[in-house]
CSV table of C-alpha atoms in Angstrom, one decimal:
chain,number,residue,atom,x,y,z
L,1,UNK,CA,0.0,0.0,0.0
L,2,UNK,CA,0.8,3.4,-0.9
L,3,UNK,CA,0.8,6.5,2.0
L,4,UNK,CA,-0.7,9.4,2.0
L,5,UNK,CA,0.7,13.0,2.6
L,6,UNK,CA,-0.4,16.3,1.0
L,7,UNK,CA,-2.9,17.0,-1.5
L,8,UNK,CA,-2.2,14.0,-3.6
L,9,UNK,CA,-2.4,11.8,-1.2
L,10,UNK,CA,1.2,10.4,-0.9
L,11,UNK,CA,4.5,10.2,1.0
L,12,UNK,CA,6.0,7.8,-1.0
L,13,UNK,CA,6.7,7.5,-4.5
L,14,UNK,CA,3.0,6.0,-6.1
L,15,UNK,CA,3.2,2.8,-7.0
L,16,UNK,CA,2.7,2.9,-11.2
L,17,UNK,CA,6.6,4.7,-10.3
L,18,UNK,CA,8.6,2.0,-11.9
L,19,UNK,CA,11.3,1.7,-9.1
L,20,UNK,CA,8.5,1.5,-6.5
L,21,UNK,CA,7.0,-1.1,-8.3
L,22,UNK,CA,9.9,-3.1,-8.7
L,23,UNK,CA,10.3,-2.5,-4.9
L,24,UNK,CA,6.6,-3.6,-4.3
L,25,UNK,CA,7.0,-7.0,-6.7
L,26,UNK,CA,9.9,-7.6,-4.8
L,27,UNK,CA,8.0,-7.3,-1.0
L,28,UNK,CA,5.5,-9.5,-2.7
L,29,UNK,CA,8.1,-12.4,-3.7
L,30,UNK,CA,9.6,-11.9,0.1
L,31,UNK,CA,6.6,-12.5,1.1
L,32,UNK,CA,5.8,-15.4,-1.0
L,33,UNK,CA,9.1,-17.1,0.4
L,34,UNK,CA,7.8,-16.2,3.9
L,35,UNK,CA,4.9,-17.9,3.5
L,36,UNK,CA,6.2,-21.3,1.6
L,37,UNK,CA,5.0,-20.3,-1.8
L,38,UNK,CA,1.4,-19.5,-0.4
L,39,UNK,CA,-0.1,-16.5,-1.5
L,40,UNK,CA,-2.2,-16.9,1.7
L,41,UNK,CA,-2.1,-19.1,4.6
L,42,UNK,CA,-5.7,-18.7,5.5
L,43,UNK,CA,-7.7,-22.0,4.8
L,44,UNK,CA,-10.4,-21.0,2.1
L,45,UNK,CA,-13.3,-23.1,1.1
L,46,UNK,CA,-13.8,-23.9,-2.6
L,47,UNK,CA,-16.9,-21.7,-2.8
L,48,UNK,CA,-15.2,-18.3,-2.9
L,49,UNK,CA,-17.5,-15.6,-4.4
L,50,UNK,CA,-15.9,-13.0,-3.4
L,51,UNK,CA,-12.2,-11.6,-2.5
L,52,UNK,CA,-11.4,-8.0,-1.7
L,53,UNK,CA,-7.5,-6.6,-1.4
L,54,UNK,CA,-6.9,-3.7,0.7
L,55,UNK,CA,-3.9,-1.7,-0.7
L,56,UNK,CA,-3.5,-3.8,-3.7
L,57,UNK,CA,-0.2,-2.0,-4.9
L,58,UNK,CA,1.1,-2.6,-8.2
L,59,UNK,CA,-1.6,-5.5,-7.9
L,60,UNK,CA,0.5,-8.6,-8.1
L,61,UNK,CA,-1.3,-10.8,-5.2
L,62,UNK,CA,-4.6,-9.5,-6.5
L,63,UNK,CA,-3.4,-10.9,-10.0
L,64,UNK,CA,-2.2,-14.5,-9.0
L,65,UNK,CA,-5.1,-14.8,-6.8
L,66,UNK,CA,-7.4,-14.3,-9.7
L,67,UNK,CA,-5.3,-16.9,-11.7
L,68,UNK,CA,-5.6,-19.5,-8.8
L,69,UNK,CA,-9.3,-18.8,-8.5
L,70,UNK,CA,-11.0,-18.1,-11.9
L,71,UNK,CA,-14.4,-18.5,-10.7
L,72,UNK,CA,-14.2,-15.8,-8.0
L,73,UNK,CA,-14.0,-12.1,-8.3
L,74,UNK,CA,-11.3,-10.2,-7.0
L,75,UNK,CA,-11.6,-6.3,-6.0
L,76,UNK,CA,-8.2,-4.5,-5.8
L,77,UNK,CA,-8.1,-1.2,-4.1
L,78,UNK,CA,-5.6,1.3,-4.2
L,79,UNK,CA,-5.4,4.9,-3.5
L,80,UNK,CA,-3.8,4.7,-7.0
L,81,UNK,CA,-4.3,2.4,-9.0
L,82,UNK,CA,-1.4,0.2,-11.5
L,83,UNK,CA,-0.1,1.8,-14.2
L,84,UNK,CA,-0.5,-1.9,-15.7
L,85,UNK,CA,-3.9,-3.5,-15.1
L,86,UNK,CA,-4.7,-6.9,-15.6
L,87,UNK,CA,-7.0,-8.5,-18.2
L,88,UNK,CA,-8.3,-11.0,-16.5
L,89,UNK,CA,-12.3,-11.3,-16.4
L,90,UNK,CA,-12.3,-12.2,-12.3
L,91,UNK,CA,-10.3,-9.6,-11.7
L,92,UNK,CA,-11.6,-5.1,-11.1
L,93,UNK,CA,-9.1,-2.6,-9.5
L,94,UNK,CA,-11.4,0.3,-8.3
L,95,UNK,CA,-9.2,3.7,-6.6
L,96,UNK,CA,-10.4,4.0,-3.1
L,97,UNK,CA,-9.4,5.3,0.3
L,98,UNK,CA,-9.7,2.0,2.6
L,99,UNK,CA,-10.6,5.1,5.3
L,100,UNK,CA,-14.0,6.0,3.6
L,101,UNK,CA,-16.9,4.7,3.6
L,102,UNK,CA,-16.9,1.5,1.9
L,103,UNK,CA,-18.5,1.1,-1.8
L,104,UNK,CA,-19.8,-2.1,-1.2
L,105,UNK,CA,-22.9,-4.0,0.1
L,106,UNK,CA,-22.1,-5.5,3.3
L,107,UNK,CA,-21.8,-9.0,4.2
L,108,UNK,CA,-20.3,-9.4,0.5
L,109,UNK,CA,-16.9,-11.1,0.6
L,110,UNK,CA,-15.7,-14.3,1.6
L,111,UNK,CA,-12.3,-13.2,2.5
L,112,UNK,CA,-10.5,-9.9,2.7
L,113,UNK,CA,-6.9,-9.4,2.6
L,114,UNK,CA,-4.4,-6.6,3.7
L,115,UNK,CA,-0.8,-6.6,3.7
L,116,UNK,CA,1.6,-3.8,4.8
L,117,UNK,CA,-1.2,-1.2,5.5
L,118,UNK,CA,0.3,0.4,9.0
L,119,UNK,CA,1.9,3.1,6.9
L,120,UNK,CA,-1.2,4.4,5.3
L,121,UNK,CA,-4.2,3.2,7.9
L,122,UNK,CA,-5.4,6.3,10.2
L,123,UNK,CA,-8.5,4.8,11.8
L,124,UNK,CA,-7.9,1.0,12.3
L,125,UNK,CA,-10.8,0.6,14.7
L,126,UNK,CA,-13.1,1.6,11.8
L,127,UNK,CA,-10.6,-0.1,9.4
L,128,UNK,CA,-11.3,-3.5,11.3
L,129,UNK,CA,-15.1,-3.0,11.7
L,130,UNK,CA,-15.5,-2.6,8.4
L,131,UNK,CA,-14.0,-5.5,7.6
L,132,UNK,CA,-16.3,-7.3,9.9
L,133,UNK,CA,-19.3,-5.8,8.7
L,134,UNK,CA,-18.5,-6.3,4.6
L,135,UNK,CA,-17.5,-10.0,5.7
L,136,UNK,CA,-20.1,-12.6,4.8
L,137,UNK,CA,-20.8,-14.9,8.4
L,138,UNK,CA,-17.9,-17.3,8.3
L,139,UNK,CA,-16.2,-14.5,6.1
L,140,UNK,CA,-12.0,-15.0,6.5
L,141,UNK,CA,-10.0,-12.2,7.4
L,142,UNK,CA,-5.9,-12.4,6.7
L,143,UNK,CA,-3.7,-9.0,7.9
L,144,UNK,CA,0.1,-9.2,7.3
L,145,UNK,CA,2.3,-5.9,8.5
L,146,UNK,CA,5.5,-5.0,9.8
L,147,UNK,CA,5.9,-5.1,13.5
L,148,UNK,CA,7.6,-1.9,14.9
L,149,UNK,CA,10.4,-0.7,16.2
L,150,UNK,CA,12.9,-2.2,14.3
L,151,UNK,CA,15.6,-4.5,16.1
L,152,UNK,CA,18.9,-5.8,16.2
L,153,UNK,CA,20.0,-9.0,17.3
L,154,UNK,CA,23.1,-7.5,18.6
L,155,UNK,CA,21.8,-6.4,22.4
L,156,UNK,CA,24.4,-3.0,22.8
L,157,UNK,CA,23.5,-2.7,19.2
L,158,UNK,CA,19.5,-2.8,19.8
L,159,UNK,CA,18.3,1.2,20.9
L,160,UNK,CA,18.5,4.2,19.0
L,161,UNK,CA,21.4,5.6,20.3
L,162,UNK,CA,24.1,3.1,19.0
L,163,UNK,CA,22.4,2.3,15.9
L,164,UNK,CA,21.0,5.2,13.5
L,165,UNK,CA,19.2,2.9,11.1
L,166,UNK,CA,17.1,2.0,14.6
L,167,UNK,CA,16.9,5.7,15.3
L,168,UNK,CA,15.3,5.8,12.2
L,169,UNK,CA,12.6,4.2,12.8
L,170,UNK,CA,11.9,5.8,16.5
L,171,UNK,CA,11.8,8.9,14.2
L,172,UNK,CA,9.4,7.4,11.9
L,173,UNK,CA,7.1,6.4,14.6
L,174,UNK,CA,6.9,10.1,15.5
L,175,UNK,CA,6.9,11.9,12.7
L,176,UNK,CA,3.8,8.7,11.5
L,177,UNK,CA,2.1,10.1,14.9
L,178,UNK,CA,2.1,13.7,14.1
L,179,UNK,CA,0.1,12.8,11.1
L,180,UNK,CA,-2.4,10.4,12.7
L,181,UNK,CA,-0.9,7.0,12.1
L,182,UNK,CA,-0.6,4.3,15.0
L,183,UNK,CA,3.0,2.6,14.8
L,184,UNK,CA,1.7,0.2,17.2
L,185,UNK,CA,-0.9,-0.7,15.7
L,186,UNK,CA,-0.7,-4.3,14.9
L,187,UNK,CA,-0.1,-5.4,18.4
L,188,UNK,CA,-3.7,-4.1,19.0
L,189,UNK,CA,-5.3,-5.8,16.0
L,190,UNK,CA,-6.0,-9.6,18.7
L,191,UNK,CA,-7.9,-7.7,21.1
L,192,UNK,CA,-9.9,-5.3,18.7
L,193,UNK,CA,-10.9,-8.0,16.5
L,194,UNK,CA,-12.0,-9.8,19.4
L,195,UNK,CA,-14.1,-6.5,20.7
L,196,UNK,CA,-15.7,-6.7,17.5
L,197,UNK,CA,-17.0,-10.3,17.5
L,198,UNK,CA,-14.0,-11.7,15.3
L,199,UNK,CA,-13.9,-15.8,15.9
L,200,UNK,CA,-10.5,-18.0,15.8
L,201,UNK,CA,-8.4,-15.2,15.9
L,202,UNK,CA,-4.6,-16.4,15.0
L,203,UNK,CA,-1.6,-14.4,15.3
L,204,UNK,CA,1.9,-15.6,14.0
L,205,UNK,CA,5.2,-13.8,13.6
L,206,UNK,CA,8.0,-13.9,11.3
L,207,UNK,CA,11.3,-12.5,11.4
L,208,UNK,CA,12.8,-10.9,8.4
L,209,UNK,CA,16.5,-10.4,8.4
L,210,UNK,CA,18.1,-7.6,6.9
L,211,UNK,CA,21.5,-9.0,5.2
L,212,UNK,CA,22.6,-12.7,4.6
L,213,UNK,CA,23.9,-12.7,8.6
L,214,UNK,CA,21.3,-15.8,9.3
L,215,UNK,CA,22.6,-19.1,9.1
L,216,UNK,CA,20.1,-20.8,7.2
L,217,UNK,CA,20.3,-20.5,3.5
L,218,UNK,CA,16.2,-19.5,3.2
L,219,UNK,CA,16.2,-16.9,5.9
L,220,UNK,CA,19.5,-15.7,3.8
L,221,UNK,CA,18.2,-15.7,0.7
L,222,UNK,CA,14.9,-13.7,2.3
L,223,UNK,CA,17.9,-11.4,4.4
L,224,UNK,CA,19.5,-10.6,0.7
L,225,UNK,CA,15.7,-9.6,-0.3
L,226,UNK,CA,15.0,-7.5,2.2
L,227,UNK,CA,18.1,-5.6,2.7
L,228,UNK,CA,17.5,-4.8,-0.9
L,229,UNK,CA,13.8,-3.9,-0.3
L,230,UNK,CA,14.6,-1.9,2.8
L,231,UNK,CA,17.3,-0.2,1.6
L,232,UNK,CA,14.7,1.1,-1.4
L,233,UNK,CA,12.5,2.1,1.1
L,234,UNK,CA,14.4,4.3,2.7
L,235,UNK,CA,16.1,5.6,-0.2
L,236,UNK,CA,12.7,6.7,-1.7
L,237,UNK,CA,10.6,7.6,1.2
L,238,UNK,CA,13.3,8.3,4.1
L,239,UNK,CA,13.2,12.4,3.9
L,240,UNK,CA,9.6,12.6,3.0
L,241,UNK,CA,8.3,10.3,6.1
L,242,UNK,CA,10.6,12.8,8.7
L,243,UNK,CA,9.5,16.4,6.6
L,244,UNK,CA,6.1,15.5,6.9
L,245,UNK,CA,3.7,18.3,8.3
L,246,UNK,CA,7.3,20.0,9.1
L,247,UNK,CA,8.6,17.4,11.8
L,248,UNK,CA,12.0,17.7,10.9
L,249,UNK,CA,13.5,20.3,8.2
L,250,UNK,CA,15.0,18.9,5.2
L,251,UNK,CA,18.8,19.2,6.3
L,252,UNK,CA,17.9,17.0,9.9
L,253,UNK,CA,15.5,14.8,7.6
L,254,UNK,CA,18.5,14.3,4.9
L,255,UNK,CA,21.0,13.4,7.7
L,256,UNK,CA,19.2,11.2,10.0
L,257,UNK,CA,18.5,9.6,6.6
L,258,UNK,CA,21.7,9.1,5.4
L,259,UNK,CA,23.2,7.8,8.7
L,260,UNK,CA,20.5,5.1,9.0
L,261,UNK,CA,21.5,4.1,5.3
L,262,UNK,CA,25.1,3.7,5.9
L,263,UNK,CA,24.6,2.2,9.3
L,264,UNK,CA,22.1,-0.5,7.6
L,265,UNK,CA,24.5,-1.1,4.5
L,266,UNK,CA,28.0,-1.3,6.7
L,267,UNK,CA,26.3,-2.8,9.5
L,268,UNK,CA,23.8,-5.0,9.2
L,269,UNK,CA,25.7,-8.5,9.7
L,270,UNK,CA,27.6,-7.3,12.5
L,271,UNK,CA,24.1,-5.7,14.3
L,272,UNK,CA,22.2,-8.6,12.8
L,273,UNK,CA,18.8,-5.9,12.1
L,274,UNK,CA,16.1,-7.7,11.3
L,275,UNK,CA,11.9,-6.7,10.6
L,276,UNK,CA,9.8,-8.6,12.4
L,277,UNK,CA,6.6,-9.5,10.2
L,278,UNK,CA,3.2,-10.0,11.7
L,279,UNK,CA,0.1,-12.3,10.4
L,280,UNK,CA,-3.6,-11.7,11.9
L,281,UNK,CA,-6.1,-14.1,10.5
L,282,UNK,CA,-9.6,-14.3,11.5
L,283,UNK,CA,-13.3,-15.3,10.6
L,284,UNK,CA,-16.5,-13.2,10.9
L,285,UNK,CA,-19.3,-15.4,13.4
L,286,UNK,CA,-21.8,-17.7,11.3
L,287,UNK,CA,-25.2,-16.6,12.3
């Protein structure tokens, strides 16, 4: 997903951008590794109807999920939507803020999906209960985000002060605050969803290294993946996510930047940073 800032609605480079989408694909193949393969690990029936993604991106889940299920429809929203649209017949990208009202009759989808919307969310109570209330009963719910602060497995390494790709994101959380955004907000997702009625509620974490400093060769390869990804990230959205609504001026924004950068490209197998990932799945009650 895509964040918003100013009167276009961003912070980070859009997503039709053709090095943020390369950035996106490659999140959505880290993600694919993460998860075996699975484009989902929620157990869905063989009657879907109806899928909805959340912040659909450049729309390359949306797009294999429409190949693996021809008989369902898929809705992709987006803030904005891909440059490239698919042609395929199951498959409707419609520009929406996830934050309005909803477009849709409720009760109509059999599973919704949202992945690595913290960034652009500003009222996940209302986010959730929508979600709940669009949900068919027995509807399936899957939420995948980043986890904040980020860490280090290195313990004198692991606070702001000795690491400036760390202080980073402390800065992030701020400046996300100023605007309305909760960095915390997917250890509240159990205990909302709960409030709301939400059945078998599931929660499963997954760490993603930053570098090749693990020692298995999967969680290297996804390391190697991520530190590229990351590294993007912050290249492309760094000075804009600390500028915003004036939180720091350009010069602070532009070095606080470029010390995380160096600090994660020299450092990251000695610190041994890493993102830890988060998985919320869920089901709306049957009547």
């Amino acid at each position: 997903m895509t964040m918003r800032a100013g009167p276009d609605g961003y912070v980070m480079t859009k997503p039709d951008d053709a090095t943020e989408k390369s950035r996106l694909d490659l999140q959505h193949y880290i993600w694919l590794l993460t998860l075996g393969g699975n484009l989902h690990l929620t157990p869905l029936p063989e009657n879907l109807h109806k899928i909805l993604d959340i912040g659909t991106g450049t729309g390359v889940w949306a797009a294999e999920m429409a190949r693996a299920w021809p008989n369902t429809q898929i809705i992709a929203t987006d803030l904005v939507l891909p440059q490239s649209m698919s042609t395929l017949p199951n498959l409707t990208f419609q520009k929406h803020d996830a934050d309005s009202p909803w477009p849709f009759e409720e009760g109509c989808f059999d599973f919704i999906h949202g992945r690595m919307l913290a960034s652009g969310i500003h009222d996940w109570p209302g986010l959730l209960e929508k979600t709940y209330r669009f949900l068919v009963p027995g509807g399936l719910l899957e939420l995948l985000d980043v986890s904040h602060p980020f860490r280090a497995k290195l313990q004198s390494a692991d606070n702001a002060e000795t690491s400036p790709f760390i202080r980073f994101g402390h800065l992030a959380q701020r400046s996300w605050e100023n605007n309305g955004l909760d960095y915390y907000a997917t250890a509240k997702h159990s205990e909302r969803m709960k409030q709301l009625g939400f059945v078998g509620i599931t929660k499963r974490t997954f760490q993603w290294p930053l570098g090749d400093w693990p020692e298995s060769q999967q969680d290297k390869k996804i390391g190697k993946l991520t530190l590229e990804n990351f590294s993007s990230f912050i290249a492309t959205a760094g000075v804009a996510i600390l500028t915003r609504d004036g939180f720091m001026d350009e010069d602070e924004a532009k070095a606080a930047v470029s010390a995380a950068e160096q600090d994660l490209q020299h450092n990251h197998n000695q610190k041994g940073f890493y993102l830890t990932m988060v998985m919320h799945t869920a089901s709306r009650a049957r009547m």
